[in-house]
Tab-separated table of C-alpha atoms in Angstrom:
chain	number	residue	atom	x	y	z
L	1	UNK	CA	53.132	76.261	93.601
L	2	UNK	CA	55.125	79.516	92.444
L	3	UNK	CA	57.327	77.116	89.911
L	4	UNK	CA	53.936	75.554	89.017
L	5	UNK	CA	52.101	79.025	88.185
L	6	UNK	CA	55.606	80.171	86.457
L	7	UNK	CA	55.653	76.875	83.849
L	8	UNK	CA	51.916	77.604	83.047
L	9	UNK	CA	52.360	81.603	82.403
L	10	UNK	CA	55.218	80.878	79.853
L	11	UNK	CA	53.037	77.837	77.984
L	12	UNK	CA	50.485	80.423	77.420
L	13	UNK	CA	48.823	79.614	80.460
L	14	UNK	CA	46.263	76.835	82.001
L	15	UNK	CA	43.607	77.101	79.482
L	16	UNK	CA	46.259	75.765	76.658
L	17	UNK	CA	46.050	79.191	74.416
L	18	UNK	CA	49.787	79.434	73.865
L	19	UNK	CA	51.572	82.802	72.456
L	20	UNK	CA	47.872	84.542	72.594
L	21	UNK	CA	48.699	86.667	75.591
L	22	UNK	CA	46.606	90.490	74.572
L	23	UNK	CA	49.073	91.685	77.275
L	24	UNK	CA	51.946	91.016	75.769
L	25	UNK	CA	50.890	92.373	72.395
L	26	UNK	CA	48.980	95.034	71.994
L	27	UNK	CA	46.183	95.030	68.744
L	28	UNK	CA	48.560	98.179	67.743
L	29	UNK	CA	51.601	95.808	67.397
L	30	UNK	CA	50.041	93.371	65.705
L	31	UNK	CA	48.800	95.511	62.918
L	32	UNK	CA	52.123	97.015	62.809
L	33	UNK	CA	53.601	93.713	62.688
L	34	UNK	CA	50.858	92.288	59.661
L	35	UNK	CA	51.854	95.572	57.362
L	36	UNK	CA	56.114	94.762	57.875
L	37	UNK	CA	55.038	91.556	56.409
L	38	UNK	CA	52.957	92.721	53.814
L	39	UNK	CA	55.159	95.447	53.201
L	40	UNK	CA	58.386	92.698	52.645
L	41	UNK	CA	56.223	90.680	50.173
L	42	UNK	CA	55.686	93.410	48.101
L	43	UNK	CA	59.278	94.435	48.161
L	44	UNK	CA	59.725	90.812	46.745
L	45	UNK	CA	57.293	90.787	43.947
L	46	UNK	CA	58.775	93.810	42.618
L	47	UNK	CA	62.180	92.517	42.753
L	48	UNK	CA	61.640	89.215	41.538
L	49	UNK	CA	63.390	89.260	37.875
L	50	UNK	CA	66.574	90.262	40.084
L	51	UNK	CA	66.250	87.431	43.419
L	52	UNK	CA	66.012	85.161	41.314
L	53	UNK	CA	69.464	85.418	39.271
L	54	UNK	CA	71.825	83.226	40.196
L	55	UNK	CA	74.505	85.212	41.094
L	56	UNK	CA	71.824	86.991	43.298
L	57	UNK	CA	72.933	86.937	47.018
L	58	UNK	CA	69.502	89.275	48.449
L	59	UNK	CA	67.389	86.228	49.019
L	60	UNK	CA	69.629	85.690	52.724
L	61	UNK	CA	68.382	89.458	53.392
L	62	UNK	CA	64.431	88.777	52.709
L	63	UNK	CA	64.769	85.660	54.715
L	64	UNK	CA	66.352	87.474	58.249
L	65	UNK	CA	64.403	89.883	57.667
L	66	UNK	CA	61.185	87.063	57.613
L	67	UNK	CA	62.743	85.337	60.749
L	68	UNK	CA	63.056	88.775	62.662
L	69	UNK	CA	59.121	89.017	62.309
L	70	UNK	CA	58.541	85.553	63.157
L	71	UNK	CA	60.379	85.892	66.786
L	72	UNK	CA	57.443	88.569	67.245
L	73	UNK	CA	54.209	86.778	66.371
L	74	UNK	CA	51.682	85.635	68.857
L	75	UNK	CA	48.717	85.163	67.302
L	76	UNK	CA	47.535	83.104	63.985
L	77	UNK	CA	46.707	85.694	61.922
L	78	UNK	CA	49.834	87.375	61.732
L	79	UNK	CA	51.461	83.696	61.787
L	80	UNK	CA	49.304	83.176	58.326
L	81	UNK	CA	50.937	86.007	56.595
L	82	UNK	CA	54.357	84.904	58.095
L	83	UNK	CA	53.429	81.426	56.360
L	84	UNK	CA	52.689	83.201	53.022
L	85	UNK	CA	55.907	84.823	53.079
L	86	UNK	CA	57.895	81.935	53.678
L	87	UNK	CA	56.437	80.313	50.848
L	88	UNK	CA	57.476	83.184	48.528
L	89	UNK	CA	61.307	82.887	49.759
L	90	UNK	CA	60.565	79.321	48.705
L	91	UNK	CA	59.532	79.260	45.522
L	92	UNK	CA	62.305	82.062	44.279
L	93	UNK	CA	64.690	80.005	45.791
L	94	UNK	CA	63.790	77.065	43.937
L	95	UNK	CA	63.506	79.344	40.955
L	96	UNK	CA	67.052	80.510	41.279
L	97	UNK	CA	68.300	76.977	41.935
L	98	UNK	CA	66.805	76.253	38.615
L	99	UNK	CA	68.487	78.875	36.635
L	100	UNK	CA	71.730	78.216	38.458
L	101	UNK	CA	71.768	74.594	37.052
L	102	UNK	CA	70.921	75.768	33.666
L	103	UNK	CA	73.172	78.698	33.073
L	104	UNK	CA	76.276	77.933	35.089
L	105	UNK	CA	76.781	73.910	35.079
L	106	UNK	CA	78.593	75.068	31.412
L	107	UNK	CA	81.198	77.473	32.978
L	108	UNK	CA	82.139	75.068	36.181
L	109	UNK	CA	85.537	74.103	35.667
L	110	UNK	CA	86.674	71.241	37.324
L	111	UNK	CA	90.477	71.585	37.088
L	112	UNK	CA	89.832	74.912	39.184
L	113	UNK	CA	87.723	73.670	41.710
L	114	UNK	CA	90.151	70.945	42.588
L	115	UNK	CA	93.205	73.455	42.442
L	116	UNK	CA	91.350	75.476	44.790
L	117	UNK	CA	90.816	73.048	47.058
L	118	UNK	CA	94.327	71.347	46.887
L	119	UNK	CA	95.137	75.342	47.978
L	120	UNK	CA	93.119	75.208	51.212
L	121	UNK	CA	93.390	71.851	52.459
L	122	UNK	CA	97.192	70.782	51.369
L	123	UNK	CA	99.369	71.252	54.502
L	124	UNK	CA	102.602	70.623	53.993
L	125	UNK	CA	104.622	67.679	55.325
L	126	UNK	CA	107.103	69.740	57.676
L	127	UNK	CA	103.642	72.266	58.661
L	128	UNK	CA	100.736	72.668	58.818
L	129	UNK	CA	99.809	75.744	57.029
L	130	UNK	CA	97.762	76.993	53.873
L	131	UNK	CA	100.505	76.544	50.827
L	132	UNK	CA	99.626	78.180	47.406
L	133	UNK	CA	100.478	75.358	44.857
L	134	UNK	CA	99.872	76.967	41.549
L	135	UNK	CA	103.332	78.459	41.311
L	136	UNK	CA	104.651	75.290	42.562
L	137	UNK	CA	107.395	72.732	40.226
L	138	UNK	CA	105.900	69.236	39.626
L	139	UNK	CA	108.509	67.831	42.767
L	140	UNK	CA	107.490	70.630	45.236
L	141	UNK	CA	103.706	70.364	44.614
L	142	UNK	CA	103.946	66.065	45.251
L	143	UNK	CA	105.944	67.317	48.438
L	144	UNK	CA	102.462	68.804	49.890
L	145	UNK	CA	99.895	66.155	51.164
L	146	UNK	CA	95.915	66.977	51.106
L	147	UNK	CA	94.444	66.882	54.324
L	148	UNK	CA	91.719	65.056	53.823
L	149	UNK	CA	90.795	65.459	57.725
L	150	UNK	CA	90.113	68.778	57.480
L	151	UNK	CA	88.527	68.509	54.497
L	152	UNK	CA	86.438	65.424	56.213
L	153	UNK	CA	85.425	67.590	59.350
L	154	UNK	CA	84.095	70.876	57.831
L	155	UNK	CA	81.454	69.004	55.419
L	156	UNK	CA	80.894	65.940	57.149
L	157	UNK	CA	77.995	67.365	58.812
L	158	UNK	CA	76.364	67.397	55.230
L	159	UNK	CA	76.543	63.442	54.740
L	160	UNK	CA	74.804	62.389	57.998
L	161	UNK	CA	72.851	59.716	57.499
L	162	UNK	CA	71.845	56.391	59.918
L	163	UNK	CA	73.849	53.590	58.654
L	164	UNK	CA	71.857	50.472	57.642
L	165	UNK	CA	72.757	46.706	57.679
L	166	UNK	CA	70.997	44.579	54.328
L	167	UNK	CA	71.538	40.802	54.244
L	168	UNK	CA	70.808	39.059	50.251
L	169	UNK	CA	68.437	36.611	52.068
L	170	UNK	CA	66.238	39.320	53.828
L	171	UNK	CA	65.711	39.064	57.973
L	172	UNK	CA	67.977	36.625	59.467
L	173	UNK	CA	65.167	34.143	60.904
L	174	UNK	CA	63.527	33.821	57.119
L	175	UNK	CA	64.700	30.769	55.644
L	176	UNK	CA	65.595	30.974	52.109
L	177	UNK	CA	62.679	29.228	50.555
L	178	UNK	CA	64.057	26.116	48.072
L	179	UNK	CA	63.306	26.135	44.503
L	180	UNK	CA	61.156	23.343	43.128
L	181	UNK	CA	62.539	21.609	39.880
L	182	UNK	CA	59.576	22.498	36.855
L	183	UNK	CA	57.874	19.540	35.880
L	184	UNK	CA	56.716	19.302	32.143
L	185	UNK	CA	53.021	18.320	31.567
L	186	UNK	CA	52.906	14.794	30.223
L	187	UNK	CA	50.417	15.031	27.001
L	188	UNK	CA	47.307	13.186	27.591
L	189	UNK	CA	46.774	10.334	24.711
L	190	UNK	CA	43.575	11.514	23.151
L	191	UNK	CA	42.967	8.164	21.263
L	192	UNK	CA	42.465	7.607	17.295
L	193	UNK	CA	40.315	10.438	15.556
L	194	UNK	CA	37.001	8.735	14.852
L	195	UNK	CA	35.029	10.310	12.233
L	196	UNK	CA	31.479	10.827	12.530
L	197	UNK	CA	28.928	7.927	10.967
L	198	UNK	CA	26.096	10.289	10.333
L	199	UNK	CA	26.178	14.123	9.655
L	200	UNK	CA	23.253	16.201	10.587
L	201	UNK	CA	21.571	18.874	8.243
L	202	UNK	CA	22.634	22.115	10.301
L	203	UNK	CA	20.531	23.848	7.635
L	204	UNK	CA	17.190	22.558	9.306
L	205	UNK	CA	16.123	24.749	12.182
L	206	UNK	CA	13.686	23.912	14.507
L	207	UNK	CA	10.276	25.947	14.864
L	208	UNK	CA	9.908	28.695	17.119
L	209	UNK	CA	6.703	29.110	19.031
L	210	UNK	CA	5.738	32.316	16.705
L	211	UNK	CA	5.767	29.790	13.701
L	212	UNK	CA	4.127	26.868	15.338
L	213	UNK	CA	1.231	29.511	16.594
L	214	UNK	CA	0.834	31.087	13.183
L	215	UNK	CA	0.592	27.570	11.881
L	216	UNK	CA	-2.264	26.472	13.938
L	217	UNK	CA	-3.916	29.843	13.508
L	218	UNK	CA	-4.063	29.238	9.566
L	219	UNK	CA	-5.230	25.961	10.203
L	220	UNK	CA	-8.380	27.466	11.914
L	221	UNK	CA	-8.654	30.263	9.700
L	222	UNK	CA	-8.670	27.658	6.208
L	223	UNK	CA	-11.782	25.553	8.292
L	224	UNK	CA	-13.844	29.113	9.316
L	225	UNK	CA	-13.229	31.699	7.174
L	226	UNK	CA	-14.625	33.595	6.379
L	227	UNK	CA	-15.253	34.399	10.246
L	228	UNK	CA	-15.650	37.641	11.897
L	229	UNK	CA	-12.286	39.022	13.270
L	230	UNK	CA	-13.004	39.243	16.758
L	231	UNK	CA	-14.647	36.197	17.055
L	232	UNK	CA	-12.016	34.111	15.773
L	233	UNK	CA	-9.068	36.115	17.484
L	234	UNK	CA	-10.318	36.996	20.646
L	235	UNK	CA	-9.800	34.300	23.880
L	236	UNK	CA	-12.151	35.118	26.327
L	237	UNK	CA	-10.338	32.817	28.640
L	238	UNK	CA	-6.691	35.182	28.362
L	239	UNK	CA	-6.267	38.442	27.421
L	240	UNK	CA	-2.193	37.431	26.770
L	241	UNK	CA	-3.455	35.084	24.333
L	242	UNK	CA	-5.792	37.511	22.753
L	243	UNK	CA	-2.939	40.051	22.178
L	244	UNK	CA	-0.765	37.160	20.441
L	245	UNK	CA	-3.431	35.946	18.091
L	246	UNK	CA	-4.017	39.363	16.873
L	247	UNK	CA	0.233	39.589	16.437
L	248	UNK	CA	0.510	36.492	14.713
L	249	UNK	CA	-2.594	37.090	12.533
L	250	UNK	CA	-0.791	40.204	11.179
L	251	UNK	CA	2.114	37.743	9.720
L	252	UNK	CA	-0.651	35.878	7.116
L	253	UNK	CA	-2.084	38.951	6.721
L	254	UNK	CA	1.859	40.702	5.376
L	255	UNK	CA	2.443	37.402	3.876
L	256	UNK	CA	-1.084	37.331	1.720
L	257	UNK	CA	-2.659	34.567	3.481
L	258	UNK	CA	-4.877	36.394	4.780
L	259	UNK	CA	-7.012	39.294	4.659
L	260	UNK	CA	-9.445	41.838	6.998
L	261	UNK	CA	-12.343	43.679	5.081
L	262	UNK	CA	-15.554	45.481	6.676
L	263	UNK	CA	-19.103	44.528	6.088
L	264	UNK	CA	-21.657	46.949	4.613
L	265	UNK	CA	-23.352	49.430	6.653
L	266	UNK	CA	-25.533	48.973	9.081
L	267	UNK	CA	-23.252	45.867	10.124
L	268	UNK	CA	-19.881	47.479	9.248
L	269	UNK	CA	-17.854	44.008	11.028
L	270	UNK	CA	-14.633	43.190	11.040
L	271	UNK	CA	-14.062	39.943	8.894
L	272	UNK	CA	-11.034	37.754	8.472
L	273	UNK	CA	-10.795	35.464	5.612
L	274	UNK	CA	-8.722	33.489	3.631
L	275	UNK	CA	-6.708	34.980	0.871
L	276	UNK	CA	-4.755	33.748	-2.054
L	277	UNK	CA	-1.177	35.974	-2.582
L	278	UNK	CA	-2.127	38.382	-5.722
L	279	UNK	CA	-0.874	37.561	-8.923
L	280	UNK	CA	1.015	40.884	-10.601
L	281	UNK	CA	0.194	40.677	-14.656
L	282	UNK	CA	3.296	41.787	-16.866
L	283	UNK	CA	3.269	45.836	-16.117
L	284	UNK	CA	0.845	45.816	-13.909
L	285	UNK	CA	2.184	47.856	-10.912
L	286	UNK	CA	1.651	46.268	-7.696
L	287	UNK	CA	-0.903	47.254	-5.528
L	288	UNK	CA	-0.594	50.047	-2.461
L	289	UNK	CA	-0.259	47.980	1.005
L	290	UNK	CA	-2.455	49.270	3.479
L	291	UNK	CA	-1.940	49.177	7.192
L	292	UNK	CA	-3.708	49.839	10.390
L	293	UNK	CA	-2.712	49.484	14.365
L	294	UNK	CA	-5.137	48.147	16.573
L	295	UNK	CA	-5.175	49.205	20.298
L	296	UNK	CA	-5.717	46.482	22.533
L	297	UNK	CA	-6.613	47.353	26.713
L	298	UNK	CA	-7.422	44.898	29.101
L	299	UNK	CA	-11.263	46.619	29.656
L	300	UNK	CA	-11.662	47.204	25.570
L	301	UNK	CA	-10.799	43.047	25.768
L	302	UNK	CA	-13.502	42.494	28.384
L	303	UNK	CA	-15.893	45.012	26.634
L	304	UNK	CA	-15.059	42.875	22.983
L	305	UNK	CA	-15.851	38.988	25.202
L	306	UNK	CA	-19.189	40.473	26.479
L	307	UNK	CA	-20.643	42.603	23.527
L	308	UNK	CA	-19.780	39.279	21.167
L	309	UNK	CA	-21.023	36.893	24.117
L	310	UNK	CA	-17.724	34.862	23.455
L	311	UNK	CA	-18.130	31.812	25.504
L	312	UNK	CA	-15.691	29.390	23.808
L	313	UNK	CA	-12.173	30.822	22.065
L	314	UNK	CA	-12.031	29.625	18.049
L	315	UNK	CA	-8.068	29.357	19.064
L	316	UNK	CA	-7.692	26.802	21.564
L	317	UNK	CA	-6.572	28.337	24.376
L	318	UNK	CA	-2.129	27.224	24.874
L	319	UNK	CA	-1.219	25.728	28.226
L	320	UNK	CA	0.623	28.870	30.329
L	321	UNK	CA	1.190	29.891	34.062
L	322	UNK	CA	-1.181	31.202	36.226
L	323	UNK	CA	-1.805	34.675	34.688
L	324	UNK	CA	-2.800	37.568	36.930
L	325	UNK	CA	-4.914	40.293	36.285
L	326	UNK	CA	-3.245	42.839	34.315
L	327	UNK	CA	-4.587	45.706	36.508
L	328	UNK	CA	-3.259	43.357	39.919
L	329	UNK	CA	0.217	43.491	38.067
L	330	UNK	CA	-0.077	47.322	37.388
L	331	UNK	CA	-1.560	48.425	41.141
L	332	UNK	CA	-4.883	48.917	40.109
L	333	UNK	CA	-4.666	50.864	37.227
L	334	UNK	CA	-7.425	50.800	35.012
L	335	UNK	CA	-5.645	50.013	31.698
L	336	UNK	CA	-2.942	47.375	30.737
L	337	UNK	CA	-2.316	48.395	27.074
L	338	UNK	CA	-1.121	45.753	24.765
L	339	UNK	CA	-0.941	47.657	21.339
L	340	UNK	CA	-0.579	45.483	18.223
L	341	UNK	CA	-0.238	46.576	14.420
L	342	UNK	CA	-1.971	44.477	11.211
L	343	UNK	CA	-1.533	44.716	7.572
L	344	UNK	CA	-4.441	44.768	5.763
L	345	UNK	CA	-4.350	44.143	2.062
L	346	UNK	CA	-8.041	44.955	0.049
């Protein structure tokens, strides 16, 4: 029980809050500890044109003097500023490792650095002891072997990495998958070019439905006219329909086969007629077109079938789907606007 209680007071104790012991640290000695870390940043930052040099050598001080506050931190706060600190020592000592590859790669001298090492690691062949062998004659200095053991032992510690094994054909239970010999595509024999016996007229289109309506409606209009407007445009069996033969009745109408004038007063009616295109004399200047948009609703179409008593459409009526009620489609609203715009020439 005593080694128990002993292992759990050095974790930090039972309830797992390691290194937050208040007896072991008083709130005094961790403000004193926060301001030495502070205190060595600052020191840094003003310093920093020099720590960073190269040749600089203060760096090592900063950082034992950052890993003599660590060894007294228990709690995170102080542990944040210890990380902040680090991470200045870091980033001038990448800085200086920077400028150290940039301003002194040109003044290492090879020939030296070799010399110098021939002078600490030759022994000599009779001893083992440092020999000096720039003042040495050509046959004296091949007398004096390198000991590359030495050499091997002191820096070897700096090259330690796991050996690995690599086989050309991958894991030793993969077989080596074969390669397949490419087979060309044979050519398929397309037969004798046959040339065609008749040629169609691409230049003849077929109808749309726009035409073929406008057609039909000119057809009606040449056998009534003249015939008031809503009477002969206005379906009292589809208010879809309605909206289209007042569309396509604006095309004779632009193309002068048509026309829309009012009636006198008290009548003043709408009536569509037949019209000839106008013939321009020599100088004449061509008369101002005139235009006007009519507003089409689905009540205004119901108002238009009962004021007129329409019982029978002049248009017969085109074969279409089941149409719903406009305000059904809409979810009840009171209006399904279908707006569609004329030219009237007088």
């Amino acid at each position: 029980m005593e080694d128990d209680s002993l292992t759990q007071s050095q974790a930090g104790g039972a309830d797992g809050h390691a290194l937050m012991n208040k007896e072991l640290q008083s709130i005094a000695e961790q403000r004193k500890l926060r301001s030495g870390i502070v205190k060595l940043r600052h020191e840094m930052a003003d310093e920093k044109e020099q720590l960073v040099q190269p040749d600089n050598a203060k760096l090592h001080v900063y950082f034992d003097r950052e890993n003599a506050y660590f060894k007294q931190i228990q709690f995170p706060r102080e542990l944040c500023n210890d990380i902040e600190a680090i991470g200045d020592i870091t980033d001038m000592t990448v800085e200086q490792a920077k400028k150290f590859r940039k301003d002194h790669v040109s003044h290492f001298d090879l020939s030296t650095f070799v010399g110098k090492l021939r002078m600490q690691y030759a022994a000599s062949r009779l001893g083992h002891e440092e020999v000096d062998t720039e003042d040495m004659e050509e046959e004296d200095r091949n007398a004096v072997d390198f000991d590359w053991s030495a050499l091997g032992e002191k820096y070897s510690h700096l090259f330690r990495t796991a050996p690995t094994v690599n086989f050309i054909s991958g894991s030793l239970d993969v077989q080596p998958k074969e390669k397949k010999a490419r087979q060309r595509r044979q050519r398929e024999d397309l037969g004798q070019a046959v040339k065609p016996t008749e040629i169609i007229n691409t230049q003849q289109e077929e109808k749309s439905d726009t035409d073929k309506r406008i057609a039909a409606l000119a057809q009606v209009l040449a056998k009534r006219s003249p015939v008031n407007y809503f009477e002969l445009l206005v379906n009292p069996e589809s208010f879809t329909q309605t909206v289209e033969n007042i569309f396509d009745f604006a095309f004779l109408v632009k193309d002068g086969r048509a026309k829309v004038y009012v009636t006198p007063l008290p009548d003043s009616q709408p009536i569509a007629a037949v019209a000839a295109a106008p013939r321009v004399a020599q100088g004449q200047a061509e008369k101002e077109k005139l235009q006007c948009v009519i507003q089409m609703d689905y009540n205004t179409w119901k108002s238009i079938v009962e004021i007129y008593n329409l019982r029978e459409p002049a248009i017969p009526s085109r074969p279409r789907p089941s149409e719903e009620d406009p305000k059904a489609r809409r979810g009840g609203s009171k209006h399904a606007p279908a707006t569609s715009s004329s030219s009237s020439s007088s």
